[in-house]
Tab-separated table of C-alpha atoms and ligand atoms in Angstrom:
chain	number	residue	atom	x	y	z
A	252	MET	CA	60.684	119.299	31.560
A	253	ASP	CA	56.912	119.368	30.991
A	254	SER	CA	54.703	118.751	33.961
A	255	LEU	CA	52.701	115.605	34.323
A	256	ILE	CA	49.152	115.936	33.018
A	257	VAL	CA	46.422	113.503	34.017
A	258	PHE	CA	42.875	113.071	32.780
A	259	ASN	CA	40.607	113.570	35.784
A	260	SER	CA	37.270	111.763	35.406
A	261	LEU	CA	35.824	114.115	38.022
A	262	SER	CA	36.374	117.272	35.936
A	263	ARG	CA	36.325	115.351	32.622
A	264	LYS	CA	39.464	117.146	31.511
A	265	LYS	CA	43.223	116.941	31.583
A	266	GLU	CA	44.799	118.662	34.594
A	267	VAL	CA	48.331	119.351	35.776
A	268	PHE	CA	49.226	116.824	38.445
A	269	GLU	CA	49.913	118.655	41.703
A	270	PRO	CA	49.973	116.380	44.747
A	271	LEU	CA	48.354	117.650	47.945
A	272	HIS	CA	51.531	117.120	50.007
A	273	PRO	CA	54.565	116.800	47.728
A	274	PRO	CA	56.813	114.829	47.552
A	275	PHE	CA	54.231	112.365	48.921
A	276	VAL	CA	51.535	110.874	46.724
A	277	GLY	CA	48.653	108.807	48.068
A	278	MET	CA	47.047	106.478	45.551
A	279	TYR	CA	44.206	104.043	45.996
A	280	ALA	CA	43.039	101.554	43.390
A	281	CYS	CA	40.167	99.125	43.790
A	282	GLY	CA	41.439	95.572	44.044
A	283	PRO	CA	39.826	92.269	43.112
A	284	THR	CA	36.900	90.428	44.659
A	285	VAL	CA	38.662	87.146	45.293
A	286	TYR	CA	36.237	84.449	44.182
A	287	GLY	CA	37.714	83.478	40.818
A	288	ASN	CA	40.928	83.691	38.811
A	289	ALA	CA	42.003	87.022	37.340
A	290	HIS	CA	41.207	87.638	33.680
A	291	LEU	CA	42.412	90.123	31.104
A	292	GLY	CA	40.300	92.956	32.527
A	293	HIS	CA	41.940	92.541	35.948
A	294	ALA	CA	45.328	92.556	34.247
A	295	ARG	CA	44.616	95.808	32.467
A	296	GLN	CA	43.583	97.589	35.636
A	297	ALA	CA	46.504	96.207	37.648
A	298	ILE	CA	49.026	97.071	34.908
A	299	THR	CA	47.564	100.552	34.403
A	300	PHE	CA	48.014	101.516	38.058
A	301	ASP	CA	51.282	99.621	38.336
A	302	THR	CA	52.558	101.853	35.526
A	303	VAL	CA	51.264	104.982	37.272
A	304	PHE	CA	52.938	103.791	40.504
A	305	ARG	CA	56.207	103.078	38.675
A	306	TYR	CA	56.250	106.371	36.785
A	307	LEU	CA	55.418	108.530	39.814
A	308	SER	CA	58.208	106.733	41.696
A	309	ALA	CA	60.567	107.360	38.759
A	310	LEU	CA	59.669	111.062	39.082
A	311	ASP	CA	60.922	110.779	42.686
A	312	TYR	CA	57.537	111.035	44.339
A	313	LYS	CA	57.201	108.978	47.501
A	314	VAL	CA	54.108	106.999	46.607
A	315	ARG	CA	51.934	105.126	49.066
A	316	TYR	CA	49.888	102.823	46.877
A	317	VAL	CA	46.932	101.097	48.530
A	318	ARG	CA	45.006	98.341	46.754
A	319	ASN	CA	42.271	96.576	48.683
A	320	ILE	CA	41.223	92.953	48.667
A	321	THR	CA	37.475	92.430	48.642
A	322	ASP	CA	37.001	89.272	50.655
A	323	VAL	CA	33.639	90.087	52.207
A	324	GLY	CA	30.898	88.025	50.619
A	325	HIS	CA	29.379	90.627	48.345
A	326	LEU	CA	26.396	89.815	46.260
A	327	VAL	CA	26.337	88.261	42.828
A	328	ASN	CA	24.566	91.002	40.946
A	329	ASP	CA	26.833	93.725	42.355
A	330	GLY	CA	23.736	95.360	43.709
A	331	ASP	CA	22.020	94.828	46.992
A	332	ASP	CA	20.577	91.394	46.297
A	333	GLY	CA	21.354	87.865	45.280
A	334	ASP	CA	23.827	85.309	46.634
A	335	SER	CA	27.252	86.119	47.993
A	336	LYS	CA	29.846	85.632	45.228
A	337	ILE	CA	32.426	84.102	47.532
A	338	GLU	CA	29.937	81.895	49.351
A	339	LYS	CA	28.493	80.629	46.080
A	340	GLN	CA	31.987	79.639	44.935
A	341	ALA	CA	32.685	78.092	48.373
A	342	ARG	CA	29.635	75.843	48.059
A	343	LEU	CA	30.694	74.890	44.544
A	344	GLU	CA	34.247	74.008	45.606
A	345	GLN	CA	33.236	72.671	49.056
A	346	LEU	CA	35.527	75.110	50.826
A	347	GLU	CA	35.218	77.649	53.613
A	348	PRO	CA	34.473	81.116	52.180
A	349	MET	CA	37.776	82.345	53.667
A	350	GLU	CA	39.594	79.472	51.954
A	351	VAL	CA	38.116	80.578	48.657
A	352	ALA	CA	39.192	84.170	49.291
A	353	GLN	CA	42.727	83.124	50.287
A	354	MET	CA	43.152	80.753	47.340
A	355	TYR	CA	42.059	83.249	44.689
A	356	TYR	CA	44.029	86.028	46.345
A	357	ASN	CA	47.167	83.851	46.184
A	358	ASN	CA	46.428	83.085	42.531
A	359	TYR	CA	45.855	86.773	41.778
A	360	ILE	CA	49.259	87.714	43.196
A	361	THR	CA	51.032	84.842	41.412
A	362	ASP	CA	49.411	85.661	38.060
A	363	LEU	CA	50.161	89.388	38.355
A	364	THR	CA	53.713	88.900	39.603
A	365	GLN	CA	54.430	86.967	36.422
A	366	MET	CA	53.498	90.141	34.547
A	367	ASN	CA	55.975	92.022	36.763
A	368	VAL	CA	53.201	93.943	38.517
A	369	LEU	CA	54.688	95.350	41.736
A	370	ARG	CA	52.986	94.663	45.040
A	371	PRO	CA	51.280	97.817	46.399
A	372	SER	CA	52.542	99.482	49.599
A	373	ILE	CA	49.472	98.309	51.541
A	374	GLU	CA	46.948	95.589	50.648
A	375	PRO	CA	44.158	95.938	53.206
A	376	ARG	CA	41.440	93.296	53.417
A	377	ALA	CA	37.781	94.210	53.778
A	378	THR	CA	37.292	91.508	56.446
A	379	GLY	CA	40.126	93.056	58.467
A	380	HIS	CA	38.295	96.392	58.603
A	381	ILE	CA	34.755	95.486	59.644
A	382	LEU	CA	34.921	97.621	62.811
A	383	GLU	CA	35.998	100.684	60.852
A	384	GLN	CA	33.213	100.064	58.339
A	385	ILE	CA	30.633	99.842	61.128
A	386	GLU	CA	31.987	103.120	62.560
A	387	ALA	CA	31.714	104.838	59.175
A	388	VAL	CA	28.141	103.627	58.682
A	389	GLN	CA	27.288	104.939	62.160
A	390	GLN	CA	28.929	108.278	61.315
A	391	ILE	CA	26.877	108.571	58.115
A	392	LEU	CA	23.721	107.744	60.101
A	393	ASP	CA	24.641	110.358	62.741
A	394	ASN	CA	25.251	112.941	60.029
A	395	GLY	CA	21.762	112.318	58.652
A	396	TYR	CA	22.627	110.718	55.308
A	397	ALA	CA	21.415	107.193	56.000
A	398	TYR	CA	18.493	105.297	57.529
A	399	ILE	CA	17.893	101.879	59.080
A	400	SER	CA	15.414	99.550	57.440
A	401	ASN	CA	14.740	95.997	58.587
A	402	GLY	CA	18.241	95.505	60.044
A	403	SER	CA	19.952	96.998	57.009
A	404	VAL	CA	21.323	100.526	56.621
A	405	TYR	CA	20.797	102.424	53.378
A	406	PHE	CA	22.425	105.557	52.061
A	407	ASP	CA	19.816	108.299	51.709
A	408	VAL	CA	20.435	109.738	48.243
A	409	ARG	CA	17.696	112.377	48.549
A	410	ALA	CA	19.076	113.715	51.859
A	411	TYR	CA	22.550	113.800	50.287
A	412	GLU	CA	21.227	115.690	47.251
A	413	GLU	CA	20.217	118.579	49.514
A	414	LYS	CA	23.843	119.530	50.120
A	415	PHE	CA	25.876	117.571	47.537
A	416	HIS	CA	25.356	116.100	44.110
A	417	TYR	CA	25.034	112.352	43.648
A	418	GLY	CA	26.119	111.755	40.056
A	419	LYS	CA	28.975	114.240	40.082
A	420	LEU	CA	31.559	111.707	38.893
A	421	SER	CA	29.501	109.703	36.410
A	422	GLY	CA	27.557	112.674	35.044
A	423	ARG	CA	24.310	110.785	35.626
A	424	ASN	CA	21.246	112.466	36.957
A	425	ILE	CA	18.785	110.987	39.394
A	426	ASP	CA	16.197	110.319	36.658
A	427	ASP	CA	18.662	108.082	34.755
A	428	MET	CA	19.402	106.215	37.948
A	429	LEU	CA	15.718	105.796	38.709
A	430	ALA	CA	15.063	104.401	35.250
A	431	GLU	CA	17.899	101.916	35.746
A	432	SER	CA	16.809	100.830	39.174
A	433	ARG	CA	13.234	100.313	37.953
A	434	GLU	CA	14.587	97.602	35.676
A	435	ASN	CA	15.953	95.877	38.750
A	436	LEU	CA	13.134	95.905	41.250
A	437	GLU	CA	14.485	93.176	43.503
A	438	GLY	CA	14.948	94.175	47.115
A	439	GLN	CA	13.647	97.675	46.524
A	440	THR	CA	11.055	97.285	49.245
A	441	GLU	CA	13.482	98.091	52.080
A	442	LYS	CA	14.645	101.285	50.380
A	443	ARG	CA	12.904	104.622	50.681
A	444	PHE	CA	14.132	105.657	47.242
A	445	PRO	CA	15.249	103.369	44.381
A	446	ALA	CA	18.668	105.040	43.944
A	447	ASP	CA	19.577	104.462	47.636
A	448	PHE	CA	22.259	101.839	48.175
A	449	ALA	CA	23.191	99.521	51.052
A	450	LEU	CA	25.819	100.533	53.605
A	451	TRP	CA	25.106	97.506	55.776
A	452	LYS	CA	23.031	94.450	54.888
A	453	ASN	CA	21.061	92.338	57.274
A	454	ALA	CA	22.298	88.741	56.776
A	455	SER	CA	19.755	86.140	55.735
A	456	PRO	CA	19.991	82.866	57.737
A	457	GLU	CA	22.065	81.073	55.051
A	458	HIS	CA	24.622	83.875	54.721
A	459	ILE	CA	27.904	82.587	56.230
A	460	MET	CA	30.139	85.676	56.308
A	461	ARG	CA	28.411	87.792	58.955
A	462	TRP	CA	29.378	90.123	61.750
A	463	ASN	CA	27.675	91.723	64.747
A	464	SER	CA	26.681	95.328	64.381
A	465	PRO	CA	24.453	97.841	66.178
A	466	TRP	CA	21.787	96.935	63.581
A	467	GLY	CA	21.982	93.163	63.993
A	468	GLU	CA	24.075	90.469	62.299
A	469	GLY	CA	25.035	91.326	58.783
A	470	PHE	CA	27.785	92.384	56.442
A	471	PRO	CA	28.946	95.665	54.897
A	472	GLY	CA	27.609	96.969	51.577
A	473	TRP	CA	29.785	96.752	48.497
A	474	HIS	CA	31.093	100.328	48.413
A	475	ILE	CA	31.860	101.229	52.023
A	476	GLU	CA	35.137	99.279	52.368
A	477	CYS	CA	36.936	101.465	49.824
A	478	THR	CA	35.829	104.719	51.476
A	479	VAL	CA	36.946	103.377	54.855
A	480	MET	CA	40.265	101.762	53.909
A	481	SER	CA	41.372	104.633	51.672
A	482	SER	CA	40.744	107.225	54.402
A	483	LYS	CA	42.368	105.018	57.044
A	484	TYR	CA	45.662	104.705	55.149
A	485	LEU	CA	45.690	107.844	52.968
A	486	GLY	CA	43.586	110.393	54.835
A	487	LYS	CA	40.142	111.886	54.234
A	488	LYS	CA	41.388	113.390	50.997
A	489	PHE	CA	44.227	111.934	48.964
A	490	ASP	CA	45.735	112.349	45.514
A	491	ILE	CA	44.698	109.581	43.127
A	492	HIS	CA	41.809	107.146	43.113
A	493	GLY	CA	41.959	104.611	40.328
A	494	GLY	CA	39.905	101.813	38.897
A	495	GLY	CA	38.324	100.410	35.780
A	496	MET	CA	35.616	102.395	33.986
A	497	ASP	CA	33.146	99.677	34.946
A	498	LEU	CA	33.588	100.801	38.576
A	499	LEU	CA	32.803	104.456	37.893
A	500	PHE	CA	29.111	103.930	38.549
A	501	PRO	CA	27.790	102.992	40.986
A	502	HIS	CA	30.923	102.003	42.955
A	503	HIS	CA	33.049	105.160	42.748
A	504	GLU	CA	30.048	107.481	42.737
A	505	ALA	CA	28.942	105.810	45.979
A	506	GLU	CA	32.471	106.025	47.425
A	507	ILE	CA	32.500	109.791	46.883
A	508	ALA	CA	29.040	110.177	48.391
A	509	GLN	CA	29.931	108.088	51.458
A	510	SER	CA	33.179	109.977	51.909
A	511	ASN	CA	31.421	113.346	51.758
A	512	ALA	CA	28.626	112.128	54.037
A	513	CYS	CA	31.158	110.755	56.515
A	514	HIS	CA	33.575	113.696	56.537
A	515	CYS	CA	31.091	116.528	55.977
A	516	ASP	CA	32.911	118.551	58.629
A	517	LEU	CA	35.511	119.344	55.972
A	518	PRO	CA	35.035	122.522	53.940
A	519	ALA	CA	33.269	121.829	50.652
A	520	THR	CA	36.418	122.383	48.572
A	521	GLU	CA	38.103	119.467	50.275
A	522	HIS	CA	35.441	116.867	49.495
A	523	ASP	CA	35.191	114.075	46.949
A	524	GLN	CA	37.682	111.717	48.588
A	525	ALA	CA	40.446	112.064	45.989
A	526	LYS	CA	41.774	114.973	43.943
A	527	TYR	CA	42.251	112.982	40.726
A	528	TRP	CA	40.013	110.116	39.638
A	529	LEU	CA	41.631	107.931	36.975
A	530	HIS	CA	39.810	105.222	35.041
A	531	ASN	CA	41.177	102.666	32.644
A	532	ASN	CA	39.043	101.505	29.739
A	533	MET	CA	37.831	97.991	29.057
A	534	ILE	CA	39.199	95.141	26.969
A	535	THR	CA	36.931	93.719	24.304
A	536	TYR	CA	37.208	90.451	22.397
A	537	GLU	CA	36.831	90.911	18.655
A	538	GLY	CA	34.749	94.000	19.362
A	539	GLN	CA	32.537	92.350	21.993
A	540	LYS	CA	32.429	92.920	25.710
A	541	MET	CA	34.215	90.203	27.664
A	542	GLY	CA	32.439	88.584	30.574
A	543	LYS	CA	31.808	85.342	32.390
A	544	SER	CA	28.230	85.198	31.166
A	545	LEU	CA	29.333	85.729	27.544
A	546	GLY	CA	31.680	82.736	27.687
A	547	ASN	CA	34.656	84.777	26.485
A	548	ALA	CA	36.242	85.689	29.805
A	549	ILE	CA	39.679	84.109	29.517
A	550	SER	CA	41.681	83.852	32.744
A	551	LEU	CA	45.337	84.847	32.800
A	552	ARG	CA	46.224	81.229	33.624
A	553	GLU	CA	44.467	80.139	30.433
A	554	PHE	CA	46.461	82.711	28.456
A	555	TYR	CA	49.707	81.445	29.981
A	556	SER	CA	48.871	77.801	29.182
A	557	GLY	CA	46.979	78.389	25.928
A	558	GLU	CA	44.204	76.131	27.225
A	559	HIS	CA	41.016	77.880	26.170
A	560	ARG	CA	38.893	77.251	23.118
A	561	LEU	CA	39.321	80.865	21.951
A	562	LEU	CA	43.137	80.765	22.084
A	563	ASP	CA	45.334	79.589	19.202
A	564	GLN	CA	48.407	79.264	21.425
A	565	ALA	CA	49.882	80.116	24.836
A	566	TYR	CA	50.962	83.722	25.457
A	567	SER	CA	53.667	84.675	27.915
A	568	PRO	CA	52.760	87.053	30.766
A	569	MET	CA	55.207	89.665	29.441
A	570	VAL	CA	53.630	89.588	25.983
A	571	ILE	CA	50.276	90.341	27.606
A	572	ARG	CA	51.799	93.206	29.583
A	573	PHE	CA	53.385	94.566	26.428
A	574	PHE	CA	50.105	94.212	24.509
A	575	ILE	CA	48.288	96.188	27.220
A	576	LEU	CA	50.951	98.928	27.255
A	577	GLN	CA	50.752	99.304	23.482
A	578	ALA	CA	47.404	101.051	24.018
A	579	HIS	CA	46.709	104.173	26.042
A	580	TYR	CA	44.904	103.171	29.239
A	581	ARG	CA	41.823	105.273	28.418
A	582	SER	CA	41.322	103.705	24.973
A	583	THR	CA	39.402	100.496	24.554
A	584	LEU	CA	41.685	97.622	23.698
A	585	ASP	CA	40.504	94.849	21.440
A	586	PHE	CA	42.040	91.490	22.077
A	587	SER	CA	42.272	88.806	19.395
A	588	ASN	CA	44.793	86.080	18.659
A	589	THR	CA	46.028	88.130	15.691
A	590	ALA	CA	46.582	91.200	17.849
A	591	LEU	CA	48.416	89.230	20.540
A	592	GLN	CA	50.598	87.475	17.975
A	593	ALA	CA	51.533	90.849	16.513
A	594	SER	CA	52.489	92.016	20.012
A	595	GLU	CA	54.517	88.865	20.552
A	596	LYS	CA	56.557	89.559	17.402
A	597	ALA	CA	57.014	93.231	18.241
A	598	PHE	CA	58.081	92.409	21.794
A	599	LYS	CA	60.672	89.965	20.470
A	600	ARG	CA	62.148	92.692	18.236
A	601	MET	CA	62.197	95.079	21.178
A	602	ASN	CA	64.010	92.559	23.389
A	603	GLU	CA	66.550	91.935	20.666
A	604	GLY	CA	67.196	95.686	20.579
A	605	VAL	CA	67.616	95.886	24.375
A	606	LYS	CA	70.110	93.019	24.270
A	607	ARG	CA	72.029	94.593	21.362
A	608	LEU	CA	72.451	97.827	23.335
A	609	ASP	CA	74.932	96.042	25.608
A	610	ALA	CA	76.943	94.655	22.725
A	611	ILE	CA	77.690	98.125	21.362
A	612	ASP	CA	80.916	99.571	22.732
A	613	PRO	CA	80.872	103.317	22.128
A	614	TYR	CA	84.625	103.798	22.747
A	615	THR	CA	86.189	101.274	20.389
A	616	LYS	CA	86.351	103.430	17.265
A	617	PRO	CA	86.528	107.047	16.237
A	618	VAL	CA	83.139	108.606	15.571
A	619	ALA	CA	81.588	109.370	12.168
A	620	VAL	CA	78.381	111.123	13.214
A	621	ASN	CA	75.169	110.573	11.284
A	622	PRO	CA	73.076	113.660	12.194
A	623	GLU	CA	69.740	111.878	11.837
A	624	MET	CA	70.720	109.036	14.143
A	625	GLU	CA	72.335	111.459	16.570
A	626	THR	CA	69.056	113.430	16.812
A	627	ASN	CA	66.978	110.283	17.117
A	628	LEU	CA	68.919	109.135	20.163
A	629	SER	CA	69.500	112.518	21.777
A	630	ALA	CA	65.782	113.439	21.566
A	631	PHE	CA	64.629	110.116	23.001
A	632	HIS	CA	64.519	111.068	26.665
A	633	ALA	CA	62.538	114.283	26.177
A	634	GLU	CA	60.099	112.658	23.757
A	635	ALA	CA	59.493	109.564	25.893
A	636	SER	CA	58.982	111.823	28.947
A	637	ALA	CA	56.589	114.062	27.031
A	638	ALA	CA	54.529	111.028	26.052
A	639	MET	CA	54.439	109.675	29.599
A	640	ASN	CA	53.688	113.136	31.008
A	641	ASP	CA	50.722	113.312	28.676
A	642	ASP	CA	48.408	111.228	30.872
A	643	PHE	CA	50.718	108.180	30.959
A	644	ASN	CA	50.623	107.615	27.216
A	645	THR	CA	52.473	104.314	27.142
A	646	ALA	CA	51.314	103.725	23.544
A	647	ARG	CA	53.355	106.737	22.435
A	648	VAL	CA	56.322	105.710	24.586
A	649	VAL	CA	56.371	102.248	22.998
A	650	ALA	CA	56.050	103.776	19.513
A	651	ARG	CA	58.980	106.089	20.279
A	652	MET	CA	61.052	103.105	21.408
A	653	PHE	CA	60.339	101.444	18.070
A	654	ASP	CA	61.498	104.647	16.323
A	655	ALA	CA	64.869	104.194	17.999
A	656	LEU	CA	65.179	100.493	17.157
A	657	PRO	CA	66.565	100.925	13.603
A	658	VAL	CA	69.354	103.097	15.043
A	659	ILE	CA	70.171	100.483	17.700
A	660	ASN	CA	70.170	97.769	15.051
A	661	HIS	CA	72.389	99.853	12.768
A	662	LEU	CA	74.902	100.563	15.538
A	663	PHE	CA	74.924	96.881	16.402
A	664	LYS	CA	75.419	95.629	12.842
A	665	GLU	CA	78.098	98.227	12.093
A	666	ARG	CA	79.880	97.799	15.398
A	667	GLN	CA	83.181	97.238	13.613
A	668	ALA	CA	82.792	100.524	11.680
A	669	PRO	CA	83.190	104.004	13.204
A	670	LEU	CA	80.329	104.753	15.605
A	671	ALA	CA	77.551	106.764	13.916
A	672	VAL	CA	76.692	108.771	17.062
A	673	GLN	CA	78.608	110.583	19.793
A	674	PRO	CA	79.669	108.163	22.548
A	675	GLU	CA	78.100	110.425	25.220
A	676	THR	CA	74.823	110.492	23.284
A	677	PHE	CA	74.831	106.717	23.024
A	678	LEU	CA	75.647	106.186	26.693
A	679	ALA	CA	72.949	108.594	27.874
A	680	PHE	CA	70.437	107.033	25.462
A	681	ARG	CA	71.250	103.484	26.557
A	682	LYS	CA	70.710	104.356	30.204
A	683	VAL	CA	67.355	106.055	29.581
A	684	PHE	CA	66.117	103.439	27.116
A	685	LYS	CA	66.716	100.698	29.664
A	686	GLU	CA	65.113	102.750	32.402
A	687	VAL	CA	62.014	103.277	30.259
A	688	TYR	CA	61.876	99.582	29.404
A	689	HIS	CA	62.489	98.213	32.914
A	690	GLN	CA	61.348	100.871	35.353
A	691	TRP	CA	58.630	102.900	33.612
A	692	LEU	CA	56.993	100.117	31.651
A	693	GLY	CA	57.992	97.230	33.933
A	694	LEU	CA	59.093	95.044	31.019
A	695	MET	CA	61.526	92.154	31.259
A	696	SER	CA	63.071	89.925	28.615
A	697	PRO	CA	62.363	86.178	28.821
A	698	GLU	CA	65.964	85.613	30.029
A	699	GLU	CA	65.580	88.141	32.791
A	700	GLN	CA	62.302	86.579	33.825
A	701	GLN	CA	63.842	83.134	33.858
A	702	GLU	CA	66.666	84.415	35.971
A	703	ASP	CA	64.138	86.086	38.228
A	704	GLY	CA	62.554	82.737	38.935
A	705	GLN	CA	65.984	81.198	39.633
A	706	GLY	CA	67.162	83.946	41.938
A	707	GLU	CA	67.799	81.488	44.780
A	708	THR	CA	69.971	79.211	42.651
A	709	VAL	CA	71.997	82.169	41.435
A	710	ASP	CA	72.347	83.348	45.036
A	711	SER	CA	73.751	80.058	46.279
A	712	LEU	CA	76.066	79.705	43.257
A	713	MET	CA	77.388	83.197	43.902
A	714	LYS	CA	78.069	82.270	47.533
A	715	VAL	CA	80.273	79.377	46.358
A	716	ILE	CA	82.112	81.595	43.855
A	717	ILE	CA	82.715	84.310	46.465
A	718	GLU	CA	84.063	81.696	48.903
A	719	LEU	CA	86.460	80.320	46.258
A	720	ARG	CA	87.692	83.822	45.512
A	721	GLY	CA	88.155	84.485	49.240
A	722	GLN	CA	90.223	81.318	49.577
A	723	ALA	CA	92.325	82.260	46.527
A	724	ARG	CA	93.048	85.653	48.067
A	725	LYS	CA	94.000	84.047	51.388
A	726	ASP	CA	96.398	81.788	49.466
A	727	LYS	CA	97.712	84.901	47.683
A	728	ASN	CA	96.700	83.295	44.380
A	729	TRP	CA	95.980	86.670	42.765
A	730	ALA	CA	95.672	85.227	39.259
A	731	ILE	CA	92.668	83.074	40.226
A	732	ALA	CA	91.086	85.821	42.370
A	733	ASP	CA	91.357	88.352	39.535
A	734	TYR	CA	90.161	85.820	36.963
A	735	ILE	CA	86.970	85.239	38.992
A	736	ARG	CA	86.325	88.969	39.338
A	737	ASP	CA	86.940	89.640	35.633
A	738	GLN	CA	84.834	86.761	34.382
A	739	LEU	CA	81.943	87.849	36.589
A	740	GLN	CA	82.283	91.347	35.196
A	741	VAL	CA	81.991	89.950	31.658
A	742	ASN	CA	78.686	88.462	32.837
A	743	GLN	CA	77.647	91.864	34.225
A	744	ILE	CA	78.055	90.809	37.835
A	745	LYS	CA	80.065	93.118	40.070
A	746	LEU	CA	81.692	92.261	43.378
A	747	GLU	CA	82.072	94.708	46.192
A	748	ASP	CA	84.349	94.003	49.151
A	749	THR	CA	83.022	95.443	52.402
A	750	ALA	CA	84.001	95.123	56.039
A	751	ASP	CA	81.382	92.332	56.446
A	752	GLY	CA	82.462	90.339	53.428
A	753	THR	CA	81.821	90.468	49.706
A	754	ASP	CA	78.547	91.621	48.103
A	755	TRP	CA	77.538	91.037	44.492
A	756	TYR	CA	75.090	92.771	42.174
A	757	TYR	CA	74.056	92.878	38.551
A	758	ASP	CA	75.680	95.772	36.730
A	759	ARG	CA	73.407	96.321	33.716
B	1063	ZN	ZN1	36.626	100.262	45.410
């Protein structure tokens, strides 16, 4: 099978994926700042790295996926000035800043879980790692890549430039950065050089989220938490660092610089924090950027309920997931009601196909092989893998699934006639097709999702059924006991008798 190829933003080219310590893979993706509900852009990033996580796991890598929670009160303009985002929201909602962070974190998880986004292996919070952040800032100071100014600590870009290159990831040069920072002159007075960025900020009297540090009371800069938490849980150098393209500069550029400045004892070849830097592209609305200030940032909750002036209807979480997977993660994706409605229809057809797969019994009739259909199904696994191995091209995987749909539909409609493909081909195809649908792409049909939400009810019902069967067996009423087992099997539920009792599972 082909090897997995990933597009590395650091080298700006596609590279063969070779983990540093196989079969282990360490992956870090920047998580949300929890001061508002997640919108479509958050969904795209979460689904992109959820898909990477799922696919690497399907390839039998042991993945440790870390996604942080930014709950420190970072500043509104994402720079080094302005109000704290979380504190501003706290004042608005008359809540404690930590209440705001907890509430929007809970909402984030709920909204993403509905899209079948798996929880990462570790979800570290910035506020839980203040000590480590202070230590890292001190280390950068000790190594000579930072300076103290008025109770704040700034990264010294010019000192860093003597040994490393600030701009390596984004391809920007210092002149571009200077031009940009000249447009935003606020708070530049404390800095020695306009491109320098805050590692630690002195807290103004009204700032609520503040901690003691060797430099006075304050709070960490925006970028340092990711450098610190990724190295704490994945090591100084790990395999994949992910995020949205909007984070590439300054956030990821600063992460790399801090990591190099902190761990500059490592040989130069081992720098840059992660081996592969992956970035998903943005979602636009009818060709325009989406954003709070533009009035077109639609939260996932609004999509699910349909309650937003730009939405014609409600869209289910799975339709949104499917819509996102229909594009390659590095392409821009334009959202409109028309596009989402097209995805909704396509997803319905796909689900119909998945359901029909189970209704086809490959052994009922003698075979009359149709060579074209036989090839379509037998080539599916290799072609879907090739697409996924080509930098996680889910768009091509989905298209290949649609190529197989007419064959599934034909086999279903003609299920009384001789089977048009070899039974072994069909069985192998069915297994892989479902694996691609469920495991690689993380899709679920509406019925499965419903059932997922009612897992507890099903559990308690199954307990009753298993008890009844146990009683029937005690009474030597084999007819009833067998009837229960057989009827469950019809409903794709299998029973397994063990020394500790009877277990049940879905056999799909
Ligand atoms: Zn980050």
